[in-house]
């Protein structure tokens, strides 16, 4: 094998002297030697939908007569290693499809055979078949604090405005807290938004949620697989200290031109896909996928939802005569991808995107942001090697601008360039993965605080990392140790981050699991816990000059997670997890600095701990699910310990859906959410600043009106707002026209009993602004 010979030869040139390069070289040498051991034969392949050529993820594949089983990955790929020569039969099954079988013969040792299997759609309705490929995957993976989503999962949930979206689904997951319908951000098990890495086809997205908070930049029907790691993630992920959301879009239809158009009071959207070179007998094809959506709220809300306009948005100084002008949220999302698929499982995706958001409050403020980027992602399956290679080369940029009438502009721009290469070796009961990544990061940040102090950062830095992960099944025990090595150039710091995951099957239906590790990041956001509401989120990298003695400015955390999975029956399953996150160093922009001599940044520490319990029942067309979360999240600024603004003590989510009628063409669903009150720093009073410091000579002490100053309590986040609860319901009907065309009409009611959930209280006027009230909607989606 070529890999064997490369290990035997000495590396050319001088030996690297840097500690990071020496560690990476050592890890590569060890792993390459492991993968190069003499192995027996391999049977691998890809599973595709026979109708459109799309990969079938998480299907069950069994190898007979050995009785070994596995699941396909997000690309429909599967592999069986360490096979002696012999005659085998591969059987693939998935709910909604007829099974398919293929015979393969390994005639000599170390032979590698590739299969391309096509699953035909079932001739009968299989919705009542209680088969869960995900449950099988849970038995074979550590999967601690990981939730895997398909587009079908999102479509099952009652949608807001008749438009299902990933942003709506994420808020019902265990451990996820949302700040609300407007300006919504996600806080995952004690981490702030900047501590969450969001990936789209391997590319970092710095702001994936629109200002209205109900919709993400991602098109639901274009999602292939999304994985949400709420903590304890292994070494393949890094650069963030709390959570990962890794989303892969699917390939376009390889057989025919297809798509959809949809309209609702909230937005209009379209998707078009099809073959540029149809899938042939050789298995090769070229396909495309284009999606786009446009907000309609600026046109529809003044007529349909005039009552829903938050009064505080358009009234200043207590002026109650100003007329509402509709919901001030406008956005546009575009995404496109071309996929070149080879006949042996190799593939190349070339993609690009542009996401924009415009939030305008007449007479007060205007905010706009954009995400733009693109790149390429490839999978290489060498016909004579047992290592599969994946890679990403991409670039993305995010810029946000805020202009307020009472202060100077704020702006932030960040651009990232990524090159990543991953290698995966599949053995019989073991798997080795390792890889390398380079990130170049540009920042351009301007911020004017309330004291008139301007912050400015223009910087370019880079991050280099390598990782290795080993997975081994030892009877009923699965072990998954990993190591990540991160080098931050601007800090001249190497971070060694060991990770570990474990799962033990007590019996077939009961599994114990645990995971943890060390994590780091160099990214800082401008939001802090004194904000009541903040639509502006800028980004910076850590400063080079030390903030605390004896510590560099690298932000660090440690995770520990333990839990139990229990399958009570084929239909009912439970999951219980407890977690701890210790944030040993966090950095915040010192937005309250009063003079140029004050530091630009302050260092904090903090903890987040709690637990989540969830249950899911599936039986035919019926799905019921729910979860409860208990959380404690605090920060320590060196003088006091205080709860964060997103320290939601109790969270309850209940949701479900059921299909009924002839061929289950009717579907109804519900979602109920309860969240206990968020903390906030209480207002002690408002005084008038006569402006003496600015101009003591010209100030008229008798008649002059100064600027109001808000006095805050010294008990930081010592108050609590009111609890939140809301019920969303939906009802849809599907009309089928021929083989491919169908129309879905969906009626939905958001906040069905019109609960007045608080958004924020204006500190100056004392006026209360609520989240969105009851919002009925009717939407139509035509698929062809």
XYZ file of C-alpha atoms in Angstrom:
784
model
C 0.000 0.000 0.000
C 1.159 3.541 -0.701
C 0.424 4.538 2.874
C 2.779 1.807 4.150
C 5.671 2.963 1.993
C 5.188 6.609 2.995
C 5.621 5.646 6.638
C 8.815 3.704 5.930
C 10.511 6.630 4.154
C 12.081 9.415 6.273
C 10.455 12.834 5.857
C 12.243 15.089 3.387
C 13.978 18.244 4.527
C 14.807 19.408 8.036
C 12.859 18.145 11.025
C 10.233 20.664 12.207
C 11.328 22.339 15.439
C 8.061 23.969 16.576
C 6.228 22.060 19.314
C 2.974 22.020 17.378
C 4.546 20.613 14.228
C 6.405 17.951 16.202
C 3.187 16.842 17.898
C 1.264 16.745 14.608
C 4.031 14.775 12.908
C 4.115 12.276 15.779
C 0.341 11.793 15.703
C 0.351 11.368 11.929
C 3.132 8.801 12.067
C 1.369 6.741 14.759
C -1.981 6.860 12.985
C -0.551 6.099 9.587
C 1.212 3.089 11.058
C -2.037 1.927 12.649
C -3.967 2.242 9.395
C -1.241 0.572 7.395
C -1.394 -2.737 9.203
C -2.192 -5.716 7.047
C -5.951 -6.115 6.980
C -8.383 -8.545 5.412
C -10.930 -7.624 2.797
C -13.343 -4.681 2.755
C -16.868 -4.371 1.399
C -18.057 -0.788 1.167
C -20.501 1.227 -0.840
C -23.146 3.896 -1.051
C -26.906 3.621 -0.688
C -29.035 5.812 -2.965
C -32.717 6.493 -3.535
C -33.539 4.715 -6.791
C -35.987 7.450 -7.779
C -33.872 10.613 -7.491
C -30.351 9.302 -6.767
C -30.156 11.038 -3.365
C -28.052 9.421 -0.620
C -30.069 7.535 2.004
C -28.578 8.444 5.408
C -28.784 6.267 8.528
C -30.245 3.259 6.737
C -29.535 -0.219 8.124
C -27.064 -2.388 6.182
C -26.366 -5.994 7.195
C -23.682 -8.381 5.978
C -24.720 -12.024 5.757
C -23.913 -14.720 6.729
C -21.791 -12.967 9.395
C -24.797 -11.074 10.764
C -22.796 -7.860 11.122
C -24.734 -4.613 10.850
C -23.998 -0.925 10.397
C -25.688 2.310 9.382
C -25.005 4.531 6.418
C -23.588 7.967 7.204
C -24.877 11.359 6.048
C -23.683 10.603 2.486
C -25.217 7.112 2.398
C -21.765 5.537 2.785
C -21.184 2.222 4.594
C -18.247 -0.109 5.082
C -17.402 -3.544 6.499
C -13.756 -4.249 7.231
C -11.575 -7.162 8.337
C -13.342 -9.681 6.108
C -11.770 -12.988 5.075
C -12.232 -14.189 1.500
C -15.725 -15.537 0.952
C -19.189 -15.167 -0.542
C -21.281 -12.441 1.113
C -24.727 -10.920 0.815
C -25.389 -7.254 1.631
C -28.944 -6.373 2.677
C -30.029 -2.702 2.976
C -33.320 -1.590 4.560
C -34.959 1.709 5.439
C -38.491 2.695 6.409
C -40.484 3.773 3.357
C -38.370 1.718 0.937
C -38.296 -1.860 -0.269
C -35.160 -3.649 0.834
C -32.369 -4.317 -1.626
C -29.808 -7.139 -1.714
C -26.463 -7.513 -3.468
C -24.011 -10.419 -3.669
C -20.293 -9.791 -3.409
C -17.398 -12.265 -3.530
C -13.978 -11.583 -2.026
C -11.643 -13.971 -3.787
C -8.296 -13.022 -2.251
C -7.064 -11.457 0.989
C -7.040 -7.646 1.278
C -9.487 -7.312 -1.610
C -11.686 -4.170 -1.626
C -15.097 -4.259 -3.291
C -17.379 -1.258 -3.808
C -21.181 -1.515 -4.166
C -23.647 1.090 -5.402
C -27.042 0.088 -4.033
C -30.357 1.627 -5.081
C -33.340 1.512 -2.710
C -36.699 1.557 -4.529
C -39.585 3.404 -2.804
C -41.973 0.982 -1.129
C -44.983 -0.184 -3.092
C -47.073 -0.001 0.107
C -47.276 2.526 2.893
C -44.697 1.511 5.496
C -45.389 4.284 8.000
C -46.650 1.707 10.494
C -43.382 -0.233 10.431
C -41.615 0.367 13.736
C -38.020 0.274 12.565
C -35.585 2.907 13.815
C -32.231 3.192 12.080
C -31.376 5.953 14.522
C -31.813 3.623 17.449
C -29.438 1.171 15.819
C -26.994 4.017 15.303
C -27.265 4.962 18.975
C -26.263 1.440 19.908
C -23.142 1.619 17.739
C -21.996 5.207 18.465
C -21.073 7.007 21.658
C -23.401 9.881 20.637
C -23.290 11.719 23.978
C -25.090 15.098 23.856
C -25.674 14.690 20.136
C -28.977 15.098 18.308
C -29.173 14.152 14.624
C -31.828 15.846 12.486
C -33.162 15.247 9.000
C -35.382 17.608 7.040
C -38.306 15.255 7.745
C -37.903 15.865 11.503
C -38.225 19.616 11.030
C -41.214 19.231 8.718
C -43.049 17.181 11.367
C -42.960 20.003 13.909
C -45.816 22.561 13.911
C -44.455 25.500 11.968
C -44.727 29.225 12.545
C -46.532 30.842 9.652
C -46.812 27.452 7.960
C -43.079 27.549 7.209
C -40.980 24.899 9.026
C -37.481 26.032 9.881
C -34.385 24.772 11.688
C -34.486 27.782 14.037
C -37.896 26.665 15.301
C -36.783 23.058 15.776
C -33.584 23.844 17.666
C -35.543 25.633 20.394
C -37.299 22.390 21.448
C -34.098 20.370 21.855
C -32.858 19.461 25.356
C -30.438 22.009 26.776
C -31.245 24.731 24.210
C -32.551 28.112 25.427
C -33.827 30.825 23.058
C -33.915 34.509 23.944
C -37.231 34.880 22.110
C -39.097 35.502 18.885
C -37.315 38.778 18.153
C -33.571 39.115 17.948
C -33.517 35.480 18.982
C -30.213 33.794 19.748
C -29.534 30.287 21.012
C -27.804 29.517 24.294
C -26.764 25.871 24.476
C -26.120 24.342 27.908
C -24.694 27.482 29.436
C -22.796 28.789 26.434
C -23.462 32.147 24.780
C -23.968 32.384 20.974
C -20.302 33.214 20.332
C -19.365 29.931 22.013
C -21.395 27.931 19.463
C -19.867 27.036 16.108
C -22.379 26.829 13.238
C -21.146 24.993 10.136
C -22.774 24.885 6.709
C -21.074 22.329 4.459
C -17.917 22.779 6.535
C -18.033 26.605 6.384
C -18.458 28.766 9.496
C -21.643 30.858 9.586
C -21.321 33.670 12.114
C -25.005 34.644 12.316
C -27.405 31.891 11.215
C -30.602 33.438 12.629
C -32.603 36.355 11.324
C -33.621 39.281 13.514
C -37.188 38.032 13.866
C -35.775 34.909 15.534
C -38.254 32.511 13.932
C -36.235 31.724 10.814
C -32.679 30.678 10.071
C -30.689 31.274 6.902
C -30.969 27.568 6.029
C -33.627 26.209 3.681
C -35.388 23.286 5.360
C -35.956 21.185 2.238
C -32.275 21.554 1.293
C -31.000 20.073 4.560
C -29.423 16.651 4.277
C -28.290 16.016 7.846
C -27.810 18.361 10.802
C -25.984 17.292 13.943
C -26.298 19.304 17.159
C -23.555 18.663 19.741
C -24.598 20.335 22.999
C -21.418 19.405 24.878
C -18.651 16.853 25.235
C -17.980 16.718 21.481
C -14.897 14.864 20.326
C -11.670 15.977 18.704
C -12.936 16.497 15.144
C -14.511 19.770 16.331
C -12.733 22.713 17.943
C -12.421 26.456 18.167
C -15.507 26.817 20.414
C -16.033 26.171 24.107
C -19.728 25.216 24.262
C -21.509 23.608 21.301
C -21.449 22.665 17.605
C -24.200 22.690 14.958
C -22.927 20.898 11.842
C -25.273 21.069 8.857
C -24.802 19.408 5.475
C -27.040 20.200 2.529
C -28.256 17.379 0.333
C -27.423 16.791 -3.311
C -29.795 17.842 -6.058
C -32.051 15.375 -7.859
C -29.923 13.208 -10.161
C -32.815 11.867 -12.264
C -35.189 14.717 -13.135
C -35.926 18.414 -12.785
C -37.846 19.028 -9.558
C -38.529 21.707 -6.983
C -41.026 23.597 -4.893
C -42.549 27.049 -4.459
C -44.126 28.238 -1.213
C -45.812 31.361 0.061
C -47.027 32.474 3.489
C -47.618 35.852 5.159
C -44.054 35.642 6.485
C -42.075 34.761 3.374
C -41.944 33.347 -0.151
C -39.430 30.688 -1.110
C -38.438 28.443 -3.990
C -36.188 25.443 -4.586
C -35.088 24.080 -7.962
C -32.948 20.968 -8.463
C -32.063 18.560 -11.193
C -29.385 16.776 -13.212
C -26.854 18.479 -15.444
C -25.708 14.972 -16.313
C -28.251 12.348 -15.210
C -27.269 9.376 -13.118
C -26.112 6.623 -15.464
C -25.168 2.983 -15.288
C -21.624 3.901 -14.223
C -22.957 5.740 -11.196
C -21.501 9.100 -12.221
C -23.659 12.240 -12.353
C -23.694 16.027 -12.097
C -26.602 17.699 -10.326
C -27.530 21.138 -8.995
C -29.591 22.591 -6.156
C -30.734 26.235 -5.900
C -32.782 27.742 -3.081
C -33.987 31.208 -2.178
C -36.390 32.916 0.196
C -37.585 36.469 0.684
C -39.364 38.019 3.647
C -42.857 39.360 2.934
C -43.421 40.921 6.366
C -42.774 44.524 5.245
C -45.687 44.113 2.797
C -48.052 41.828 4.729
C -47.680 42.754 8.409
C -49.146 46.297 8.186
C -52.355 44.707 6.843
C -52.466 41.325 8.615
C -50.511 41.839 11.825
C -50.717 45.538 12.598
C -51.695 44.635 16.152
C -48.526 42.567 16.529
C -46.123 45.478 16.228
C -44.258 45.926 19.528
C -45.306 49.395 20.702
C -41.896 50.249 22.093
C -40.368 49.906 18.642
C -42.094 53.017 17.287
C -42.684 55.208 20.298
C -40.150 57.452 21.961
C -40.502 59.543 25.075
C -43.808 57.941 25.956
C -45.470 59.124 22.717
C -48.511 56.870 22.479
C -49.899 58.525 19.337
C -47.344 57.096 16.922
C -48.936 54.561 14.605
C -47.547 51.061 14.238
C -45.916 50.362 10.926
C -45.781 46.593 10.779
C -43.132 44.096 11.851
C -39.793 45.648 10.828
C -38.068 42.485 9.626
C -36.783 42.024 6.096
C -34.431 39.264 4.958
C -33.265 37.372 1.874
C -31.393 34.054 1.600
C -29.788 32.498 -1.482
C -27.902 29.205 -1.700
C -26.656 27.140 -4.626
C -24.675 23.941 -5.062
C -23.385 21.772 -7.901
C -22.448 18.150 -7.103
C -20.176 15.952 -9.194
C -20.627 12.309 -8.136
C -18.265 9.535 -9.171
C -19.124 5.923 -9.677
C -17.186 4.706 -6.637
C -18.599 7.035 -3.960
C -16.234 9.941 -4.564
C -17.935 13.334 -4.878
C -17.245 17.055 -5.197
C -19.609 19.824 -4.066
C -19.125 23.422 -5.184
C -21.404 25.821 -3.300
C -22.068 29.497 -2.647
C -24.441 31.522 -0.486
C -25.588 35.024 0.406
C -27.777 35.726 3.432
C -28.956 39.245 4.300
C -31.064 40.797 7.045
C -32.476 44.315 7.461
C -34.108 45.459 10.677
C -35.300 49.074 10.682
C -37.038 51.080 13.417
C -38.095 54.427 12.012
C -36.682 57.318 13.992
C -34.654 55.096 16.294
C -32.240 52.697 14.652
C -31.411 50.651 11.611
C -29.456 47.420 11.517
C -28.373 45.276 8.596
C -26.080 42.307 8.239
C -24.946 39.902 5.544
C -23.294 36.488 5.349
C -21.550 35.732 2.061
C -19.314 32.861 1.076
C -18.669 29.699 -0.852
C -16.241 26.909 -1.470
C -15.755 23.278 -2.318
C -16.150 20.060 -0.372
C -14.962 16.667 -1.593
C -14.982 12.996 -0.639
C -12.370 10.689 -2.149
C -12.809 6.914 -1.925
C -9.595 5.401 -3.336
C -10.289 2.029 -4.980
C -7.158 0.395 -3.544
C -6.941 2.007 -0.102
C -8.854 1.462 3.120
C -8.724 5.181 3.997
C -11.492 7.591 2.945
C -10.446 11.233 2.474
C -12.667 14.288 2.963
C -11.761 17.931 2.510
C -13.113 21.480 2.552
C -11.759 24.667 0.991
C -14.006 27.656 1.682
C -14.299 31.335 2.527
C -17.030 33.275 4.308
C -17.562 36.824 5.515
C -20.007 38.435 7.924
C -20.627 42.155 8.320
C -23.094 43.992 10.539
C -23.862 47.710 10.827
C -25.974 49.498 13.417
C -26.913 53.172 13.169
C -28.765 54.765 16.070
C -30.104 58.316 16.205
C -28.653 59.003 19.659
C -25.093 57.681 19.221
C -22.411 56.970 16.658
C -22.370 53.993 14.308
C -21.265 50.509 15.248
C -19.916 48.055 12.721
C -18.196 44.712 12.661
C -16.783 42.598 9.894
C -15.164 39.193 10.055
C -13.873 37.032 7.213
C -12.664 33.459 7.508
C -10.719 31.263 5.097
C -10.695 27.528 5.787
C -8.720 24.598 4.420
C -9.453 21.212 6.004
C -8.401 17.642 5.257
C -9.779 14.554 7.056
C -8.793 10.892 6.829
C -10.933 7.994 8.077
C -9.922 4.363 8.334
C -12.632 1.716 8.875
C -11.708 -1.602 10.462
C -13.937 -4.384 11.659
C -14.668 -3.083 15.161
C -12.453 -0.023 15.088
C -12.309 3.303 13.319
C -9.508 5.847 13.157
C -10.051 9.448 12.046
C -7.486 12.220 11.865
C -7.143 15.499 10.065
C -5.731 18.999 9.802
C -7.279 22.428 9.428
C -6.105 25.962 8.719
C -8.246 29.028 9.436
C -7.321 32.573 8.467
C -9.435 35.202 10.223
C -9.782 38.926 9.423
C -11.605 41.317 11.782
C -12.604 44.958 11.321
C -14.494 46.292 14.338
C -15.699 49.774 15.393
C -17.763 50.400 18.507
C -18.683 53.650 20.275
C -19.803 53.167 23.863
C -22.125 55.339 25.938
C -19.175 57.326 27.340
C -17.976 58.329 23.877
C -15.015 55.922 23.890
C -14.344 54.287 20.526
C -13.102 50.706 20.266
C -11.313 49.724 17.073
C -9.732 46.447 16.018
C -8.308 45.602 12.619
C -6.537 42.294 12.781
C -5.554 39.233 10.791
C -4.707 36.041 12.552
C -4.590 32.343 11.848
C -5.368 29.083 13.588
C -3.801 25.727 12.775
C -5.039 22.506 14.284
C -4.693 18.771 14.007
C -6.760 16.040 15.591
C -6.907 12.284 15.975
C -9.787 10.117 17.162
C -9.905 6.375 17.742
C -13.109 4.365 18.143
C -13.119 0.757 19.308
C -15.863 -1.699 20.230
C -14.858 -3.994 23.096
C -17.809 -6.295 23.510
C -20.570 -4.186 25.073
C -18.236 -1.236 25.601
C -17.460 1.463 23.025
C -14.441 3.681 23.733
C -13.650 6.825 21.741
C -10.551 8.723 22.894
C -9.389 11.744 20.937
C -6.798 14.515 20.971
C -6.973 17.947 19.396
C -3.991 20.280 19.071
C -4.886 23.944 18.462
C -2.339 26.634 17.618
C -3.475 30.283 17.873
C -0.992 32.454 16.005
C -1.983 35.848 17.463
C -1.551 34.494 20.994
C 1.436 32.288 20.089
C -0.266 29.570 22.110
C -0.630 25.808 21.653
C -3.642 24.196 23.304
C -3.593 20.428 23.897
C -7.186 19.232 24.222
C -7.791 15.570 25.125
C -11.319 14.246 24.613
C -13.008 10.976 25.602
C -16.341 9.306 24.922
C -17.676 6.041 26.389
C -20.816 3.957 26.013
C -21.654 0.694 27.743
C -24.620 -1.515 26.862
C -26.011 -3.006 30.062
C -28.413 -4.925 27.854
C -29.999 -4.312 24.454
C -32.364 -1.612 25.694
C -30.218 0.095 28.357
C -26.987 1.989 27.727
C -24.744 4.116 29.949
C -22.663 6.885 28.382
C -20.156 9.591 29.272
C -18.008 12.151 27.479
C -15.813 15.132 28.208
C -12.681 17.028 27.414
C -10.856 20.346 27.217
C -11.903 23.098 24.778
C -10.678 26.537 23.715
C -11.476 29.490 21.468
C -10.087 32.872 20.460
C -13.325 34.550 19.314
C -15.065 37.294 21.326
C -18.507 38.876 20.845
C -19.724 42.312 21.918
C -22.854 41.206 23.786
C -22.784 41.095 27.568
C -25.087 40.443 30.504
C -26.101 44.082 30.991
C -27.950 44.061 27.669
C -31.718 43.853 27.990
C -31.969 43.323 24.248
C -29.208 43.567 21.678
C -29.616 42.933 17.967
C -26.015 43.988 17.281
C -23.413 41.278 17.651
C -19.908 42.105 16.579
C -16.882 39.803 16.604
C -13.249 40.245 17.601
C -10.268 37.995 18.251
C -8.454 37.903 21.574
C -5.929 40.703 22.191
C -2.229 39.926 22.200
C -1.460 41.858 25.402
C -2.205 39.899 28.567
C -5.287 40.808 30.564
C -4.521 38.730 33.660
C -1.146 37.905 35.185
C 0.219 34.471 34.412
C -2.516 33.699 31.879
C -2.597 34.193 28.142
C -5.842 35.424 26.600
C -7.033 32.068 25.350
C -10.583 31.282 26.433
C -10.866 27.797 27.887
C -13.486 25.366 29.131
C -13.810 21.829 30.433
C -16.854 19.600 29.790
C -18.156 16.558 31.591
C -21.336 14.713 30.551
C -22.906 11.480 31.777
C -26.187 9.839 30.907
C -28.486 6.905 30.317
C -30.372 5.772 27.197
C -33.314 3.460 27.727
C -35.498 1.851 25.060
C -38.647 0.872 26.943
C -40.102 -0.663 23.768
C -39.850 -0.433 20.013
C -41.991 2.698 20.242
C -40.874 4.444 23.437
C -37.397 5.658 24.368
C -35.910 7.827 27.116
C -32.696 9.795 27.436
C -31.227 11.324 30.603
C -28.060 13.428 30.719
C -26.321 15.478 33.371
C -23.596 17.938 32.423
C -21.006 20.337 33.759
C -19.148 23.056 31.846
C -16.421 24.989 33.594
C -15.405 28.142 31.729
C -12.015 28.798 33.253
C -11.418 31.968 31.254
C -13.802 34.080 29.186
C -13.174 37.520 27.698
C -15.654 40.372 27.300
C -15.344 43.769 25.684
C -15.184 46.388 28.458
C -18.047 48.407 27.044
C -18.391 50.447 30.231
C -14.867 51.909 30.160
C -14.851 55.613 31.096
C -11.424 56.663 29.827
C -8.843 55.600 27.293
C -6.648 54.324 30.135
C -9.201 51.721 31.154
C -8.662 48.209 29.720
C -10.499 47.250 26.515
C -11.270 43.743 27.778
C -12.149 42.086 31.063
C -11.625 38.449 32.042
C -14.352 36.289 33.556
C -14.865 32.714 34.610
C -18.062 30.759 35.032
C -19.886 27.480 35.345
C -22.898 25.828 33.769
C -24.389 22.637 35.111
C -27.691 20.850 35.082
C -29.531 17.986 33.478
C -32.037 17.113 30.758
C -34.516 14.274 30.500
C -36.333 13.558 27.236
C -38.789 10.980 25.936
C -40.086 10.083 22.484
C -42.950 7.850 21.397
C -43.365 6.802 17.751
C -46.083 4.515 16.455
C -46.956 4.656 12.780
C -48.048 8.211 11.943
C -48.077 9.278 15.601
C -45.113 11.036 17.162
C -45.056 12.462 20.700
C -41.983 13.915 22.363
C -41.026 16.048 25.317
C -38.141 17.128 27.493
C -37.411 18.933 30.737
C -34.222 20.824 31.500
C -32.795 22.115 34.770
C -29.878 24.546 34.465
C -27.656 26.781 36.587
C -25.438 29.247 34.715
C -23.258 31.902 36.348
C -20.277 34.140 35.720
C -17.559 35.478 38.026
C -15.921 38.811 37.193
C -13.470 38.621 40.107
C -15.594 40.671 42.477
C -18.975 38.950 42.366
C -20.680 35.800 41.113
C -23.916 36.454 39.249
C -26.342 34.538 37.014
C -26.115 35.201 33.295
C -28.936 36.933 31.446
C -29.839 33.553 29.892
C -29.858 31.586 33.150
C -33.221 29.907 32.603
C -33.696 27.569 35.542
C -36.517 25.400 34.159
C -37.435 24.567 30.553
C -40.228 22.295 29.320
C -40.937 21.363 25.696
C -43.836 19.159 24.595
C -44.562 18.529 20.924
C -46.149 15.992 18.628
C -47.850 15.287 15.334
C -50.141 12.671 13.824
C -51.245 11.843 10.296
C -54.810 10.742 9.646
C -57.403 10.337 6.922
C -57.084 8.579 3.591
C -53.396 7.768 3.044
C -52.662 10.096 5.968
C -53.101 13.193 3.832
C -54.099 15.198 6.909
C -51.532 16.083 9.577
C -52.016 17.982 12.800
C -49.466 18.938 15.395
C -48.734 21.009 18.463
C -45.828 22.488 20.374
C -45.895 23.813 23.936
C -42.957 25.617 25.525
C -42.442 26.777 29.090
C -39.413 28.684 30.308
C -38.840 30.150 33.733
C -37.916 33.825 34.053
C -34.642 35.276 32.748
C -32.490 37.359 35.134
C -31.856 41.076 34.582
C -30.174 43.942 36.424
C -32.831 46.104 37.973
C -33.097 49.851 37.418
C -32.707 51.894 40.603
C -33.648 55.207 39.037
C -33.101 57.760 36.291
C -31.287 61.046 36.906
C -30.494 63.975 34.692
C -26.972 64.686 33.563
C -26.725 68.485 32.964
C -23.611 68.032 30.840
C -21.303 69.978 33.171
C -18.352 67.795 32.305
C -18.836 68.494 28.625
C -19.215 72.271 28.859
C -19.258 73.702 32.429
C -19.128 77.320 31.200
C -22.163 77.303 28.917
C -24.363 75.067 31.048
C -27.523 76.790 32.361
C -28.085 75.150 35.745
C -31.585 76.639 36.068
C -33.154 75.889 32.709
C -30.820 73.476 30.953
C -32.078 69.957 30.284
C -29.370 67.327 30.391
C -29.305 63.767 29.167
C -31.030 61.120 31.280
C -28.740 58.659 33.039
C -29.978 55.244 34.155
C -28.799 54.038 37.557
C -28.529 50.252 37.850
C -28.640 48.100 40.940
C -25.329 46.879 42.303
C -26.883 43.401 42.476
C -26.027 42.316 38.955
C -28.831 40.286 37.330
C -30.531 40.198 40.724
C -34.039 40.541 39.315
C -36.146 38.174 37.269
C -38.609 38.844 34.469
C -41.804 36.793 34.132
C -42.084 33.174 33.007
C -42.642 32.370 29.348
C -45.113 29.864 27.947
C -46.635 29.458 24.498
C -48.677 26.998 22.462
C -48.380 26.610 18.674
C -50.778 24.417 16.651
C -51.039 23.470 12.996
C -53.212 21.544 10.558
C -52.213 20.631 7.002
C -53.771 18.854 4.027
C -51.899 17.308 1.133
C -53.311 17.045 -2.390
C -51.549 14.668 -4.789
C -51.486 15.228 -8.560
C -49.875 12.392 -10.484
C -46.506 10.831 -9.680
C -44.549 13.863 -8.499
C -46.769 16.933 -8.165
C -48.470 17.679 -4.862
C -49.858 20.667 -3.007
C -49.754 21.173 0.748
C -52.005 23.717 2.457
C -51.036 24.456 6.066
C -52.924 26.492 8.633
C -51.081 27.460 11.813
C -51.647 29.529 14.918
C -48.593 30.755 16.808
C -49.088 31.698 20.457
C -52.577 30.200 20.245
C -53.887 31.554 23.578
C -52.181 34.942 23.088
C -49.872 34.786 26.089
C -48.168 38.153 26.795
C -44.559 36.994 27.059
C -42.195 39.794 27.961
C -39.483 40.858 25.511
C -37.945 43.687 27.545
C -38.757 46.766 29.624
C -37.508 50.140 28.421
C -35.303 51.507 31.222
C -36.128 55.170 30.524
C -39.863 55.077 29.929
C -40.653 51.981 31.972
C -42.742 50.710 29.059
C -43.034 46.987 28.509
C -42.448 45.398 25.107
C -43.760 41.858 24.574
C -42.825 39.030 22.286
C -45.101 38.287 19.348
C -48.816 37.834 20.113
C -51.206 35.337 18.500
C -50.340 35.006 14.797
C -52.651 32.944 12.565
C -51.329 32.111 9.101
C -52.201 30.150 5.985
C -49.414 28.832 3.760
C -49.244 26.884 0.520
C -46.370 24.772 -0.822
C -46.384 23.199 -4.279
C -43.932 20.365 -4.963
C -43.200 19.187 -8.498
